[in-house]
């Protein structure tokens, strides 16, 4: 058991989750609350090395199981060296993607058996589970257009998963919707087509509610 609060952001490519994770981190930090912003795959030097391998477009033939284990290896390192200690210190940990992404991408997207992904998730994350998960839901076609625009604008190449087709991302979205039905107590499904400020407000209200239930009594919106 720990005193901290674990908040994750999920969504398909181009849903706007990284922007909202950063905004939440900035807002909570400005309020003087102890918090940490991190991401998966990555979050540690080992995780970042694994992230590079996972994104490498030269590895077109990566087997789904290899992919699952690489994401899980990054997660095991991240939970053990960053997430769990921070939660034990009482911090608010904001993570841009976590174990649910393996259910959505490797379970639904790659069609690996769900029980296998669930078991692997439990082991890799030492049963650390998010308290709140914001799922920013966008139409896959819209998310992919956003990503393609970003790739052109920033002149960065698409990574191995960004090169997947529309059907793949439609299955990934189904995966997240499945999770939101299975775990309604922690899932907040948000309309990713809303503006940045509207989403920020909804997210802050939700986090505020959770924090006031706990020892973080400060009112983030009005205090
Ligand atoms: P990012 O777009 O948030 O940087 O995430 C990198 C990619 O990794 C993205 O395509 C989603 C994918 N992913 C998985 O397939 N499984 C996982 O468990 C995680 C954490 C990410």
PDB file of C-alpha atoms and ligand atoms in Angstrom:
ATOM      1  CA  UNK A   1       0.000   0.000   0.000  1.00  0.00           C
ATOM      2  CA  UNK A   2       1.122   3.539  -0.666  1.00  0.00           C
ATOM      3  CA  UNK A   3      -0.054   7.110  -0.057  1.00  0.00           C
ATOM      4  CA  UNK A   4       0.451   8.511  -3.556  1.00  0.00           C
ATOM      5  CA  UNK A   5      -2.023   8.783  -6.403  1.00  0.00           C
ATOM      6  CA  UNK A   6      -1.404   7.098  -9.738  1.00  0.00           C
ATOM      7  CA  UNK A   7      -2.935   8.821 -12.779  1.00  0.00           C
ATOM      8  CA  UNK A   8      -2.523   7.467 -16.304  1.00  0.00           C
ATOM      9  CA  UNK A   9      -3.365   8.852 -19.734  1.00  0.00           C
ATOM     10  CA  UNK A  10      -4.292   6.552 -22.599  1.00  0.00           C
ATOM     11  CA  UNK A  11      -5.486   6.871 -26.165  1.00  0.00           C
ATOM     12  CA  UNK A  12      -4.587   6.033 -29.715  1.00  0.00           C
ATOM     13  CA  UNK A  13      -2.016   8.038 -31.663  1.00  0.00           C
ATOM     14  CA  UNK A  14      -2.997  11.680 -32.073  1.00  0.00           C
ATOM     15  CA  UNK A  15      -5.579  11.693 -29.237  1.00  0.00           C
ATOM     16  CA  UNK A  16      -3.879  14.549 -27.379  1.00  0.00           C
ATOM     17  CA  UNK A  17      -3.049  12.601 -24.207  1.00  0.00           C
ATOM     18  CA  UNK A  18       0.585  13.744 -23.934  1.00  0.00           C
ATOM     19  CA  UNK A  19      -0.502  17.397 -24.094  1.00  0.00           C
ATOM     20  CA  UNK A  20      -3.053  16.844 -21.305  1.00  0.00           C
ATOM     21  CA  UNK A  21      -0.595  14.843 -19.173  1.00  0.00           C
ATOM     22  CA  UNK A  22       1.864  17.765 -19.376  1.00  0.00           C
ATOM     23  CA  UNK A  23      -0.810  20.358 -18.568  1.00  0.00           C
ATOM     24  CA  UNK A  24      -1.959  18.370 -15.534  1.00  0.00           C
ATOM     25  CA  UNK A  25       1.612  18.007 -14.312  1.00  0.00           C
ATOM     26  CA  UNK A  26       2.254  21.765 -14.704  1.00  0.00           C
ATOM     27  CA  UNK A  27      -0.981  22.685 -12.925  1.00  0.00           C
ATOM     28  CA  UNK A  28      -0.378  20.370  -9.978  1.00  0.00           C
ATOM     29  CA  UNK A  29       3.268  21.463  -9.701  1.00  0.00           C
ATOM     30  CA  UNK A  30       2.230  25.126  -9.678  1.00  0.00           C
ATOM     31  CA  UNK A  31      -0.151  24.289  -6.807  1.00  0.00           C
ATOM     32  CA  UNK A  32       2.877  23.006  -4.904  1.00  0.00           C
ATOM     33  CA  UNK A  33       1.726  19.388  -4.965  1.00  0.00           C
ATOM     34  CA  UNK A  34       4.452  16.725  -5.097  1.00  0.00           C
ATOM     35  CA  UNK A  35       4.149  15.139  -8.513  1.00  0.00           C
ATOM     36  CA  UNK A  36       6.017  13.398 -11.252  1.00  0.00           C
ATOM     37  CA  UNK A  37       5.425  13.182 -15.007  1.00  0.00           C
ATOM     38  CA  UNK A  38       6.655  10.072 -16.745  1.00  0.00           C
ATOM     39  CA  UNK A  39       5.863   7.907 -19.758  1.00  0.00           C
ATOM     40  CA  UNK A  40       5.860   4.402 -21.249  1.00  0.00           C
ATOM     41  CA  UNK A  41       7.630   2.878 -22.942  1.00  0.00           C
ATOM     42  CA  UNK A  42      10.519   4.713 -21.302  1.00  0.00           C
ATOM     43  CA  UNK A  43      10.739   6.593 -18.033  1.00  0.00           C
ATOM     44  CA  UNK A  44      14.188   5.136 -17.213  1.00  0.00           C
ATOM     45  CA  UNK A  45      17.460   4.851 -19.177  1.00  0.00           C
ATOM     46  CA  UNK A  46      16.784   1.127 -19.732  1.00  0.00           C
ATOM     47  CA  UNK A  47      13.189   1.888 -20.724  1.00  0.00           C
ATOM     48  CA  UNK A  48      14.363   4.541 -23.188  1.00  0.00           C
ATOM     49  CA  UNK A  49      16.747   2.063 -24.816  1.00  0.00           C
ATOM     50  CA  UNK A  50      13.860  -0.434 -25.116  1.00  0.00           C
ATOM     51  CA  UNK A  51      11.658   2.355 -26.553  1.00  0.00           C
ATOM     52  CA  UNK A  52      14.161   2.925 -29.352  1.00  0.00           C
ATOM     53  CA  UNK A  53      14.144  -0.753 -30.182  1.00  0.00           C
ATOM     54  CA  UNK A  54      10.333  -0.851 -30.217  1.00  0.00           C
ATOM     55  CA  UNK A  55      10.080   2.146 -32.543  1.00  0.00           C
ATOM     56  CA  UNK A  56      12.743   0.929 -34.969  1.00  0.00           C
ATOM     57  CA  UNK A  57      11.131   0.615 -38.419  1.00  0.00           C
ATOM     58  CA  UNK A  58      13.920  -1.798 -39.420  1.00  0.00           C
ATOM     59  CA  UNK A  59      12.306  -4.393 -37.100  1.00  0.00           C
ATOM     60  CA  UNK A  60       9.218  -4.937 -39.269  1.00  0.00           C
ATOM     61  CA  UNK A  61       9.182  -8.645 -38.430  1.00  0.00           C
ATOM     62  CA  UNK A  62       9.054  -8.185 -34.622  1.00  0.00           C
ATOM     63  CA  UNK A  63       6.826 -10.983 -33.272  1.00  0.00           C
ATOM     64  CA  UNK A  64       3.803  -9.820 -31.206  1.00  0.00           C
ATOM     65  CA  UNK A  65       5.092 -11.744 -28.183  1.00  0.00           C
ATOM     66  CA  UNK A  66       8.524 -10.119 -28.455  1.00  0.00           C
ATOM     67  CA  UNK A  67       6.767  -6.753 -28.607  1.00  0.00           C
ATOM     68  CA  UNK A  68       4.694  -7.555 -25.506  1.00  0.00           C
ATOM     69  CA  UNK A  69       7.772  -8.635 -23.543  1.00  0.00           C
ATOM     70  CA  UNK A  70       9.744  -5.539 -24.545  1.00  0.00           C
ATOM     71  CA  UNK A  71       6.945  -3.202 -23.406  1.00  0.00           C
ATOM     72  CA  UNK A  72       6.692  -5.287 -20.224  1.00  0.00           C
ATOM     73  CA  UNK A  73      10.447  -5.150 -19.601  1.00  0.00           C
ATOM     74  CA  UNK A  74      10.351  -1.369 -19.858  1.00  0.00           C
ATOM     75  CA  UNK A  75       7.388  -1.368 -17.437  1.00  0.00           C
ATOM     76  CA  UNK A  76       9.050  -3.663 -14.890  1.00  0.00           C
ATOM     77  CA  UNK A  77      12.061  -1.360 -14.710  1.00  0.00           C
ATOM     78  CA  UNK A  78       9.874   1.731 -14.557  1.00  0.00           C
ATOM     79  CA  UNK A  79       7.619   0.434 -11.762  1.00  0.00           C
ATOM     80  CA  UNK A  80      10.497  -0.844  -9.682  1.00  0.00           C
ATOM     81  CA  UNK A  81      12.807   2.153  -9.972  1.00  0.00           C
ATOM     82  CA  UNK A  82      10.449   5.127 -10.432  1.00  0.00           C
ATOM     83  CA  UNK A  83       6.699   4.558 -10.080  1.00  0.00           C
ATOM     84  CA  UNK A  84       6.453   2.459  -6.926  1.00  0.00           C
ATOM     85  CA  UNK A  85       9.061   4.439  -4.926  1.00  0.00           C
ATOM     86  CA  UNK A  86       7.358   7.710  -5.918  1.00  0.00           C
ATOM     87  CA  UNK A  87       3.939   6.427  -4.862  1.00  0.00           C
ATOM     88  CA  UNK A  88       5.432   5.215  -1.586  1.00  0.00           C
ATOM     89  CA  UNK A  89       6.814   8.728  -1.032  1.00  0.00           C
ATOM     90  CA  UNK A  90       3.245  10.014  -1.406  1.00  0.00           C
ATOM     91  CA  UNK A  91       3.659  11.640  -4.825  1.00  0.00           C
ATOM     92  CA  UNK A  92       1.067  12.071  -7.539  1.00  0.00           C
ATOM     93  CA  UNK A  93       2.486  10.054 -10.435  1.00  0.00           C
ATOM     94  CA  UNK A  94       1.209  11.034 -13.890  1.00  0.00           C
ATOM     95  CA  UNK A  95       2.090   8.473 -16.532  1.00  0.00           C
ATOM     96  CA  UNK A  96       1.625   8.905 -20.274  1.00  0.00           C
ATOM     97  CA  UNK A  97       0.490   5.324 -21.077  1.00  0.00           C
ATOM     98  CA  UNK A  98       0.795   2.285 -18.816  1.00  0.00           C
ATOM     99  CA  UNK A  99      -0.280  -1.368 -18.717  1.00  0.00           C
ATOM    100  CA  UNK A 100      -3.662  -0.720 -20.391  1.00  0.00           C
ATOM    101  CA  UNK A 101      -1.751   0.127 -23.568  1.00  0.00           C
ATOM    102  CA  UNK A 102      -0.522  -3.481 -23.673  1.00  0.00           C
ATOM    103  CA  UNK A 103      -4.121  -4.749 -23.461  1.00  0.00           C
ATOM    104  CA  UNK A 104      -5.225  -2.339 -26.204  1.00  0.00           C
ATOM    105  CA  UNK A 105      -2.227  -2.613 -28.572  1.00  0.00           C
ATOM    106  CA  UNK A 106      -0.833  -6.110 -28.002  1.00  0.00           C
ATOM    107  CA  UNK A 107      -4.135  -7.742 -26.932  1.00  0.00           C
ATOM    108  CA  UNK A 108      -6.624  -6.112 -29.310  1.00  0.00           C
ATOM    109  CA  UNK A 109      -4.264  -4.646 -31.922  1.00  0.00           C
ATOM    110  CA  UNK A 110      -1.924  -7.639 -32.294  1.00  0.00           C
ATOM    111  CA  UNK A 111      -4.572 -10.168 -31.211  1.00  0.00           C
ATOM    112  CA  UNK A 112      -2.481 -11.844 -28.502  1.00  0.00           C
ATOM    113  CA  UNK A 113      -4.650 -13.764 -25.980  1.00  0.00           C
ATOM    114  CA  UNK A 114      -5.994 -11.319 -23.402  1.00  0.00           C
ATOM    115  CA  UNK A 115      -5.230 -13.614 -20.479  1.00  0.00           C
ATOM    116  CA  UNK A 116      -1.580 -13.727 -21.544  1.00  0.00           C
ATOM    117  CA  UNK A 117      -1.386  -9.923 -21.716  1.00  0.00           C
ATOM    118  CA  UNK A 118      -3.221  -9.558 -18.392  1.00  0.00           C
ATOM    119  CA  UNK A 119      -0.910 -12.037 -16.638  1.00  0.00           C
ATOM    120  CA  UNK A 120       2.182 -10.382 -18.093  1.00  0.00           C
ATOM    121  CA  UNK A 121       0.899  -6.955 -17.041  1.00  0.00           C
ATOM    122  CA  UNK A 122       0.321  -8.126 -13.470  1.00  0.00           C
ATOM    123  CA  UNK A 123       3.847  -9.461 -13.217  1.00  0.00           C
ATOM    124  CA  UNK A 124       5.574  -6.520 -14.896  1.00  0.00           C
ATOM    125  CA  UNK A 125       3.720  -3.932 -12.845  1.00  0.00           C
ATOM    126  CA  UNK A 126       3.888  -5.767  -9.494  1.00  0.00           C
ATOM    127  CA  UNK A 127       0.139  -5.227  -9.347  1.00  0.00           C
ATOM    128  CA  UNK A 128       0.520  -1.444  -9.184  1.00  0.00           C
ATOM    129  CA  UNK A 129      -2.693  -0.135 -10.748  1.00  0.00           C
ATOM    130  CA  UNK A 130      -3.768   3.367 -11.709  1.00  0.00           C
ATOM    131  CA  UNK A 131      -6.278   5.153  -9.471  1.00  0.00           C
ATOM    132  CA  UNK A 132      -7.574   7.182 -12.408  1.00  0.00           C
ATOM    133  CA  UNK A 133      -7.151   6.552 -16.134  1.00  0.00           C
ATOM    134  CA  UNK A 134      -8.091   9.254 -18.613  1.00  0.00           C
ATOM    135  CA  UNK A 135      -8.878   7.733 -21.984  1.00  0.00           C
ATOM    136  CA  UNK A 136      -8.919  10.413 -24.665  1.00  0.00           C
ATOM    137  CA  UNK A 137     -11.151   8.954 -27.307  1.00  0.00           C
ATOM    138  CA  UNK A 138     -10.821  10.047 -30.941  1.00  0.00           C
ATOM    139  CA  UNK A 139     -11.904   8.493 -34.217  1.00  0.00           C
ATOM    140  CA  UNK A 140      -8.830   6.536 -35.396  1.00  0.00           C
ATOM    141  CA  UNK A 141      -8.928   8.239 -38.830  1.00  0.00           C
ATOM    142  CA  UNK A 142      -8.831  11.630 -37.139  1.00  0.00           C
ATOM    143  CA  UNK A 143      -5.993  10.617 -34.776  1.00  0.00           C
ATOM    144  CA  UNK A 144      -3.942   9.291 -37.672  1.00  0.00           C
ATOM    145  CA  UNK A 145      -4.438  12.507 -39.657  1.00  0.00           C
ATOM    146  CA  UNK A 146      -3.204  14.495 -36.637  1.00  0.00           C
ATOM    147  CA  UNK A 147      -0.132  12.254 -36.419  1.00  0.00           C
ATOM    148  CA  UNK A 148       0.595  12.519 -40.147  1.00  0.00           C
ATOM    149  CA  UNK A 149       0.390  16.324 -39.922  1.00  0.00           C
ATOM    150  CA  UNK A 150       2.758  16.296 -36.948  1.00  0.00           C
ATOM    151  CA  UNK A 151       5.212  14.051 -38.824  1.00  0.00           C
ATOM    152  CA  UNK A 152       5.235  16.479 -41.783  1.00  0.00           C
ATOM    153  CA  UNK A 153       5.418  19.566 -39.544  1.00  0.00           C
ATOM    154  CA  UNK A 154       8.253  18.286 -37.320  1.00  0.00           C
ATOM    155  CA  UNK A 155       9.964  16.387 -40.155  1.00  0.00           C
ATOM    156  CA  UNK A 156      10.289  13.244 -38.016  1.00  0.00           C
ATOM    157  CA  UNK A 157       9.818   9.761 -39.472  1.00  0.00           C
ATOM    158  CA  UNK A 158       6.842   7.622 -38.374  1.00  0.00           C
ATOM    159  CA  UNK A 159       7.830   4.905 -35.900  1.00  0.00           C
ATOM    160  CA  UNK A 160       7.107   1.183 -36.335  1.00  0.00           C
ATOM    161  CA  UNK A 161       3.662   1.280 -34.686  1.00  0.00           C
ATOM    162  CA  UNK A 162       2.600   4.587 -36.242  1.00  0.00           C
ATOM    163  CA  UNK A 163       2.990   2.835 -39.608  1.00  0.00           C
ATOM    164  CA  UNK A 164       0.139   0.409 -38.778  1.00  0.00           C
ATOM    165  CA  UNK A 165      -3.107   0.642 -40.760  1.00  0.00           C
ATOM    166  CA  UNK A 166      -6.475   2.081 -39.768  1.00  0.00           C
ATOM    167  CA  UNK A 167      -7.970  -1.331 -38.875  1.00  0.00           C
ATOM    168  CA  UNK A 168      -5.200  -1.854 -36.330  1.00  0.00           C
ATOM    169  CA  UNK A 169      -6.009   1.441 -34.576  1.00  0.00           C
ATOM    170  CA  UNK A 170      -9.722   0.671 -34.715  1.00  0.00           C
ATOM    171  CA  UNK A 171      -9.029  -2.553 -32.806  1.00  0.00           C
ATOM    172  CA  UNK A 172      -6.822  -0.638 -30.331  1.00  0.00           C
ATOM    173  CA  UNK A 173      -9.670   1.814 -29.710  1.00  0.00           C
ATOM    174  CA  UNK A 174     -12.042  -1.142 -29.143  1.00  0.00           C
ATOM    175  CA  UNK A 175      -9.535  -2.396 -26.572  1.00  0.00           C
ATOM    176  CA  UNK A 176      -9.673   0.845 -24.615  1.00  0.00           C
ATOM    177  CA  UNK A 177     -13.479   0.922 -24.785  1.00  0.00           C
ATOM    178  CA  UNK A 178     -13.523  -2.660 -23.492  1.00  0.00           C
ATOM    179  CA  UNK A 179     -11.299  -1.629 -20.555  1.00  0.00           C
ATOM    180  CA  UNK A 180     -13.507   1.358 -19.782  1.00  0.00           C
ATOM    181  CA  UNK A 181     -16.510  -0.983 -19.515  1.00  0.00           C
ATOM    182  CA  UNK A 182     -14.586  -3.512 -17.406  1.00  0.00           C
ATOM    183  CA  UNK A 183     -13.148  -0.950 -14.970  1.00  0.00           C
ATOM    184  CA  UNK A 184     -15.594   1.983 -14.831  1.00  0.00           C
ATOM    185  CA  UNK A 185     -14.451   2.973 -11.313  1.00  0.00           C
ATOM    186  CA  UNK A 186     -11.087   4.212 -12.579  1.00  0.00           C
ATOM    187  CA  UNK A 187     -11.809   4.973 -16.248  1.00  0.00           C
ATOM    188  CA  UNK A 188     -12.778   8.468 -17.414  1.00  0.00           C
ATOM    189  CA  UNK A 189     -13.629   8.394 -21.106  1.00  0.00           C
ATOM    190  CA  UNK A 190     -13.167  11.868 -22.602  1.00  0.00           C
ATOM    191  CA  UNK A 191     -14.048  13.218 -26.009  1.00  0.00           C
ATOM    192  CA  UNK A 192     -10.632  13.841 -27.572  1.00  0.00           C
ATOM    193  CA  UNK A 193     -12.134  16.151 -30.172  1.00  0.00           C
ATOM    194  CA  UNK A 194     -12.816  18.772 -27.472  1.00  0.00           C
ATOM    195  CA  UNK A 195     -10.475  21.754 -27.261  1.00  0.00           C
ATOM    196  CA  UNK A 196      -7.353  21.665 -25.095  1.00  0.00           C
ATOM    197  CA  UNK A 197      -8.832  24.049 -22.482  1.00  0.00           C
ATOM    198  CA  UNK A 198     -12.147  22.200 -22.195  1.00  0.00           C
ATOM    199  CA  UNK A 199     -10.334  18.920 -21.674  1.00  0.00           C
ATOM    200  CA  UNK A 200      -8.013  20.511 -19.133  1.00  0.00           C
ATOM    201  CA  UNK A 201     -11.021  21.714 -17.105  1.00  0.00           C
ATOM    202  CA  UNK A 202     -12.751  18.306 -17.121  1.00  0.00           C
ATOM    203  CA  UNK A 203      -9.528  16.532 -16.138  1.00  0.00           C
ATOM    204  CA  UNK A 204      -8.803  18.972 -13.306  1.00  0.00           C
ATOM    205  CA  UNK A 205     -12.322  18.593 -11.907  1.00  0.00           C
ATOM    206  CA  UNK A 206     -11.936  14.841 -11.884  1.00  0.00           C
ATOM    207  CA  UNK A 207      -8.466  14.916 -10.287  1.00  0.00           C
ATOM    208  CA  UNK A 208      -9.658  17.469  -7.763  1.00  0.00           C
ATOM    209  CA  UNK A 209     -12.453  15.136  -6.667  1.00  0.00           C
ATOM    210  CA  UNK A 210     -10.011  12.262  -6.204  1.00  0.00           C
ATOM    211  CA  UNK A 211      -7.487  14.395  -4.309  1.00  0.00           C
ATOM    212  CA  UNK A 212     -10.057  15.825  -1.926  1.00  0.00           C
ATOM    213  CA  UNK A 213     -11.072  12.247  -1.046  1.00  0.00           C
ATOM    214  CA  UNK A 214      -7.479  11.742   0.068  1.00  0.00           C
ATOM    215  CA  UNK A 215      -4.917  13.684   2.015  1.00  0.00           C
ATOM    216  CA  UNK A 216      -4.386  16.221  -0.792  1.00  0.00           C
ATOM    217  CA  UNK A 217      -7.069  18.625   0.368  1.00  0.00           C
ATOM    218  CA  UNK A 218      -6.247  21.620  -1.764  1.00  0.00           C
ATOM    219  CA  UNK A 219      -8.969  22.703  -4.170  1.00  0.00           C
ATOM    220  CA  UNK A 220      -7.218  22.879  -7.513  1.00  0.00           C
ATOM    221  CA  UNK A 221      -9.874  24.824  -9.339  1.00  0.00           C
ATOM    222  CA  UNK A 222     -10.885  27.355  -6.756  1.00  0.00           C
ATOM    223  CA  UNK A 223      -8.264  27.254  -4.033  1.00  0.00           C
TER     224      UNK A 223
HETATM  225  P1  LIG B   1       3.568   7.094 -27.443  1.00  0.00           P
HETATM  226  O1  LIG B   1       2.872   7.344 -28.749  1.00  0.00           O
HETATM  227  O2  LIG B   1       2.707   7.431 -26.295  1.00  0.00           O
HETATM  228  O3  LIG B   1       4.905   7.682 -27.349  1.00  0.00           O
HETATM  229  O4  LIG B   1       3.737   5.482 -27.315  1.00  0.00           O
HETATM  230  C1  LIG B   1       4.601   4.761 -28.095  1.00  0.00           C
HETATM  231  C2  LIG B   1       3.903   3.645 -28.844  1.00  0.00           C
HETATM  232  O5  LIG B   1       3.937   2.436 -28.081  1.00  0.00           O
HETATM  233  C3  LIG B   1       2.464   3.877 -29.206  1.00  0.00           C
HETATM  234  O6  LIG B   1       2.303   3.458 -30.558  1.00  0.00           O
HETATM  235  C4  LIG B   1       1.697   2.919 -28.318  1.00  0.00           C
HETATM  236  C5  LIG B   1       2.666   1.792 -28.116  1.00  0.00           C
HETATM  237  N1  LIG B   1       2.510   1.004 -26.882  1.00  0.00           N
HETATM  238  C6  LIG B   1       2.136  -0.341 -26.981  1.00  0.00           C
HETATM  239  O7  LIG B   1       1.890  -0.843 -28.073  1.00  0.00           O
HETATM  240  N2  LIG B   1       2.053  -1.077 -25.833  1.00  0.00           N
HETATM  241  C7  LIG B   1       2.359  -0.564 -24.601  1.00  0.00           C
HETATM  242  O8  LIG B   1       2.268  -1.278 -23.594  1.00  0.00           O
HETATM  243  C8  LIG B   1       2.754   0.830 -24.525  1.00  0.00           C
HETATM  244  C9  LIG B   1       3.075   1.434 -23.189  1.00  0.00           C
HETATM  245  C10 LIG B   1       2.814   1.567 -25.678  1.00  0.00           C
END
